[in-house]
PDB file of C-alpha atoms in Angstrom:
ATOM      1  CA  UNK I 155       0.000   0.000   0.000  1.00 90.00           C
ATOM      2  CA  UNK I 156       1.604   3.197  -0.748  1.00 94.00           C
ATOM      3  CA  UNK I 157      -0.428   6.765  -0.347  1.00 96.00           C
ATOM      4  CA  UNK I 158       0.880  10.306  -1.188  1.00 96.00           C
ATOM      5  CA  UNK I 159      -0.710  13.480   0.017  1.00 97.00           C
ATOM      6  CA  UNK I 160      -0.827  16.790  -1.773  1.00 97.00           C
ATOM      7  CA  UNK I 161      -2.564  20.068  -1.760  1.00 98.00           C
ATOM      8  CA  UNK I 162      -1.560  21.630   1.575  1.00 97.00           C
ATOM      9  CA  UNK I 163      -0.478  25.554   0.929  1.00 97.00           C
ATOM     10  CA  UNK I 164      -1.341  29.130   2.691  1.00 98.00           C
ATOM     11  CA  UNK I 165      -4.304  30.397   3.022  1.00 98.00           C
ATOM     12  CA  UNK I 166      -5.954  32.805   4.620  1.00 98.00           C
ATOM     13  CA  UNK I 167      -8.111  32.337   7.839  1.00 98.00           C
ATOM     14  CA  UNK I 168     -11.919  31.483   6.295  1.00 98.00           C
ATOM     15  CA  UNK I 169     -10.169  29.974   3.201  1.00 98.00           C
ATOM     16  CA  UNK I 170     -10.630  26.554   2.022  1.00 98.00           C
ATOM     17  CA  UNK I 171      -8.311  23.908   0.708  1.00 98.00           C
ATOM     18  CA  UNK I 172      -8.503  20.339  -0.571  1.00 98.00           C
ATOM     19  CA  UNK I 173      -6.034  17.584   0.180  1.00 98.00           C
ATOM     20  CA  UNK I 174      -5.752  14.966  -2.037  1.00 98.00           C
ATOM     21  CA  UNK I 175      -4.454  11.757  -1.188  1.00 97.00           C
ATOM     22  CA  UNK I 176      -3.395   9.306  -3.938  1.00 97.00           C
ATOM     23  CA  UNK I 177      -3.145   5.625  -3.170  1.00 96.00           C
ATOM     24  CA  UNK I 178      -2.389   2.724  -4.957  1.00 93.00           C
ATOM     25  CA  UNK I 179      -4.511   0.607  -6.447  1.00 92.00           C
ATOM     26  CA  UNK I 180      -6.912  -1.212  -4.739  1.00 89.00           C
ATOM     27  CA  UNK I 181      -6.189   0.174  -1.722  1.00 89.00           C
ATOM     28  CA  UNK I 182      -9.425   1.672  -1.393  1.00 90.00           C
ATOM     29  CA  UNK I 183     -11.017  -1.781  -1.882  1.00 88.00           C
ATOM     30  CA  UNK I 184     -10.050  -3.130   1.820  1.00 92.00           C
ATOM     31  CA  UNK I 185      -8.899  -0.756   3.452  1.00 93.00           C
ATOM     32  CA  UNK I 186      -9.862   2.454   5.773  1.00 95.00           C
ATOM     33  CA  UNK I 187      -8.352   5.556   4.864  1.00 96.00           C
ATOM     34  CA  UNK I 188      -8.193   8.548   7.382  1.00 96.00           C
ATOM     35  CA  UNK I 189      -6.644  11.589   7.498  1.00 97.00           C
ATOM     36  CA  UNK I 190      -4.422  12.900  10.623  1.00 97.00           C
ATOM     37  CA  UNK I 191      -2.721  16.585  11.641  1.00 97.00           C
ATOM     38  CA  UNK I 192       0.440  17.284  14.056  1.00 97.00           C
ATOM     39  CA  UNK I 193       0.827  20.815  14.481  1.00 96.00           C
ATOM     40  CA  UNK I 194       4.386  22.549  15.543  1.00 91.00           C
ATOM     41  CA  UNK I 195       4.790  21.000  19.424  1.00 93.00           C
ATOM     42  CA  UNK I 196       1.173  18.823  19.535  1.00 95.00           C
ATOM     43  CA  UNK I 197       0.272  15.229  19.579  1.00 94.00           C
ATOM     44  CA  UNK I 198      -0.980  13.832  15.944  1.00 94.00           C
ATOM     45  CA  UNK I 199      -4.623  14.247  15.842  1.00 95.00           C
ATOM     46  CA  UNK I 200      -7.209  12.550  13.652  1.00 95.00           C
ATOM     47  CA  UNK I 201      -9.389  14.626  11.199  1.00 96.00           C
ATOM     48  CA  UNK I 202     -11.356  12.256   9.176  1.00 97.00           C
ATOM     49  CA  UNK I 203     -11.845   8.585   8.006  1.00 96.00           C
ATOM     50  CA  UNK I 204     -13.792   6.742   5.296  1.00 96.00           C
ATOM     51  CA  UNK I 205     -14.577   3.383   5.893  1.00 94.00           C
ATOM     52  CA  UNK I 206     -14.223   1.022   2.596  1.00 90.00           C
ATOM     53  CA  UNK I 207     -17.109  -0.645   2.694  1.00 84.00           C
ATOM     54  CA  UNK I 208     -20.089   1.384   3.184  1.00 89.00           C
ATOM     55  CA  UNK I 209     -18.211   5.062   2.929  1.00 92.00           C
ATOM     56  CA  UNK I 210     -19.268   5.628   6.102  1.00 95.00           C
ATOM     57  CA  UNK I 211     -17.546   8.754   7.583  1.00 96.00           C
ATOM     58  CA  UNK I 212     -16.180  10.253  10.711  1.00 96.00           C
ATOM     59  CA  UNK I 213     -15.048  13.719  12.362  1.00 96.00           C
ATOM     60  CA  UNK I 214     -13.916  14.793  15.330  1.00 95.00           C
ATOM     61  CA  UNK I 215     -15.819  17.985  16.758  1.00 96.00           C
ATOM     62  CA  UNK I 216     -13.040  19.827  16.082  1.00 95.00           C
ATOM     63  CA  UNK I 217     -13.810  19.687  12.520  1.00 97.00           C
ATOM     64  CA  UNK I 218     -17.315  18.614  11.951  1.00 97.00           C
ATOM     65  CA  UNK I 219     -19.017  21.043   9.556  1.00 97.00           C
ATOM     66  CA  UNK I 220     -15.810  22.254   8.143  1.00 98.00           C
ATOM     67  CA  UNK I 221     -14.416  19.393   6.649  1.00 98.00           C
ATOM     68  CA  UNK I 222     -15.232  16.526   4.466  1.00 98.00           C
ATOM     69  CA  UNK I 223     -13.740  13.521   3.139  1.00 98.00           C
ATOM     70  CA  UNK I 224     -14.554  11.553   0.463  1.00 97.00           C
ATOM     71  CA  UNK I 225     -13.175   9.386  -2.283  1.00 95.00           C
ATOM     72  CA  UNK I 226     -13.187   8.960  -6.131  1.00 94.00           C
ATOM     73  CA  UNK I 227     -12.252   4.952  -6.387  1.00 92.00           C
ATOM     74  CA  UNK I 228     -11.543   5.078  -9.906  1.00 94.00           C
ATOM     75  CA  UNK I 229      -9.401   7.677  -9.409  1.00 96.00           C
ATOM     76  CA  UNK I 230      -8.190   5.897  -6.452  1.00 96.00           C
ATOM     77  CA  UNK I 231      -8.129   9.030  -4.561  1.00 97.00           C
ATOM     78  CA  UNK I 232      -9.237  10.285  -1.438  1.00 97.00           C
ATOM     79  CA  UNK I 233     -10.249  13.817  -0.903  1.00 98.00           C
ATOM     80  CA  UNK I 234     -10.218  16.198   1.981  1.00 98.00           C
ATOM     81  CA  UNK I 235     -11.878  19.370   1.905  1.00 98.00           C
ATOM     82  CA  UNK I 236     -11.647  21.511   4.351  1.00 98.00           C
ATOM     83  CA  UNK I 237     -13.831  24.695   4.446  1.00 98.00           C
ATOM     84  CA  UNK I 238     -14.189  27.849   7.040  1.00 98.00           C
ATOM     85  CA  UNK I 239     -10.521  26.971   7.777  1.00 98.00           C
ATOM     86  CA  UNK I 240      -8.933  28.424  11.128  1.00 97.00           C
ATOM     87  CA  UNK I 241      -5.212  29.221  12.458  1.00 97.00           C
ATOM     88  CA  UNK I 242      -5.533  26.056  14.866  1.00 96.00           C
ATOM     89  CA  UNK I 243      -6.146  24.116  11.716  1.00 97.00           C
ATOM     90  CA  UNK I 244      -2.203  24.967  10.629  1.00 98.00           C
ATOM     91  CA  UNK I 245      -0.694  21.629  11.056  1.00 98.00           C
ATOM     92  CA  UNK I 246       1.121  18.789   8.757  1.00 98.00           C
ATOM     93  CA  UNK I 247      -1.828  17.003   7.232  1.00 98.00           C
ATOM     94  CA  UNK I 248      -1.172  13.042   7.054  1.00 97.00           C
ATOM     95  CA  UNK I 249      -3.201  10.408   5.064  1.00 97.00           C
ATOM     96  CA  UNK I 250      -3.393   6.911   6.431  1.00 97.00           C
ATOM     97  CA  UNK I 251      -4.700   2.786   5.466  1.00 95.00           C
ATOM     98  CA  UNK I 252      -5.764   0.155   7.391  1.00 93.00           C
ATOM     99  CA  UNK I 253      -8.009  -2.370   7.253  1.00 88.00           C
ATOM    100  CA  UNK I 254      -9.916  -2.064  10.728  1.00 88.00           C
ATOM    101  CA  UNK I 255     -11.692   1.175  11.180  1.00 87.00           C
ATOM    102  CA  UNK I 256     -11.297   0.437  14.856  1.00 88.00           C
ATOM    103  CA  UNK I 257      -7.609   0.664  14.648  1.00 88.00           C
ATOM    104  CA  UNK I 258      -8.297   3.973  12.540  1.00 88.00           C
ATOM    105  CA  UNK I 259     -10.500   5.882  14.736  1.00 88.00           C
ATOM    106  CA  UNK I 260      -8.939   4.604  18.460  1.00 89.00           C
ATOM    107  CA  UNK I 261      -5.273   3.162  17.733  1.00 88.00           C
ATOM    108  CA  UNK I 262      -3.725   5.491  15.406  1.00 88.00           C
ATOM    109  CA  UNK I 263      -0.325   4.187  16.426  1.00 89.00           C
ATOM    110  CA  UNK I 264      -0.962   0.713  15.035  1.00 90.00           C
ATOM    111  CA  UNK I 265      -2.402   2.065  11.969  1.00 92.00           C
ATOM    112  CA  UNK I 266      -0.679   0.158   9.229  1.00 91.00           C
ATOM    113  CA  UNK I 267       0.298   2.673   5.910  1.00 95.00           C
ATOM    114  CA  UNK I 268       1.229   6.299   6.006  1.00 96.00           C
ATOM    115  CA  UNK I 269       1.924   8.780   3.285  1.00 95.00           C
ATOM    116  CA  UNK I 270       4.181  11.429   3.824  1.00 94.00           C
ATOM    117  CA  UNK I 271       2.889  14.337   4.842  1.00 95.00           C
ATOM    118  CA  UNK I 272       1.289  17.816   3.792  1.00 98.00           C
ATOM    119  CA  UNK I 273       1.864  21.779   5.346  1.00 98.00           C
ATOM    120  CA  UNK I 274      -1.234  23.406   5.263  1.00 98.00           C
ATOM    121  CA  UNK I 275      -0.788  26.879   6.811  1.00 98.00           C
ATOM    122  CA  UNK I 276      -3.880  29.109   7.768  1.00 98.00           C
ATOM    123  CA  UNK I 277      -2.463  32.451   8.531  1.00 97.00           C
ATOM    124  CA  UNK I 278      -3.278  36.282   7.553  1.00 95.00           C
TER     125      UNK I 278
END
């Protein structure tokens, strides 16, 4: 499984972005795909997952409303797009794959694949 993230840049506060995250194929077939954030000094914080069978999504509060995740499988991409964007959003954006959801959404640290990561910077 191999995943590469893309589309982080500057914007300004109320901006939006969307991440991209490319994966390889049939990755999206099996596997859970979330997206993470460590900002400069902070622990790594999930943003978003996509389960692979149903689609079915998740946010933290911190995000809920703002962003959204989705995926294109014949593109076999995943998508991230994050609206109404704040300063406290500035972080290094990671995409992730694994299997369990589970291990997604509670055990980030045993989380199988990671791509490298993304800056997105939200600053005036």
């Amino acid at each position: 499984v191999q995943l590469q993230a893309s589309g982080g840049g500057l914007v300004q506060p109320g901006g939006s972005l969307r991440l991209s995250c490319a994966v390889s194929r049939g990755t999206l077939d099996r596997n859970t795909i979330g997206w993470f954030r460590q900002a400069p000094g902070k622990g790594r914080e999930g943003v978003s997952c996509i389960e692979w069978g149903d689609g079915t999504t998740y946010y933290p509060d911190s995000v809920k409303g703002r962003f959204t995740i989705s995926r294109d499988s014949a593109k076999n991409t995943v998508y991230l797009q994050m609206n109404s964007l704040k300063p406290e959003d500035t972080a290094v954006y990671y995409c992730a794959a694994d299997p369990l959801v589970v291990t997604m959404r509670n055990s980030q640290n045993a989380v199988d694949y990671w791509g490298q990561g993304t800056q997105v910077t939200v600053s005036s």
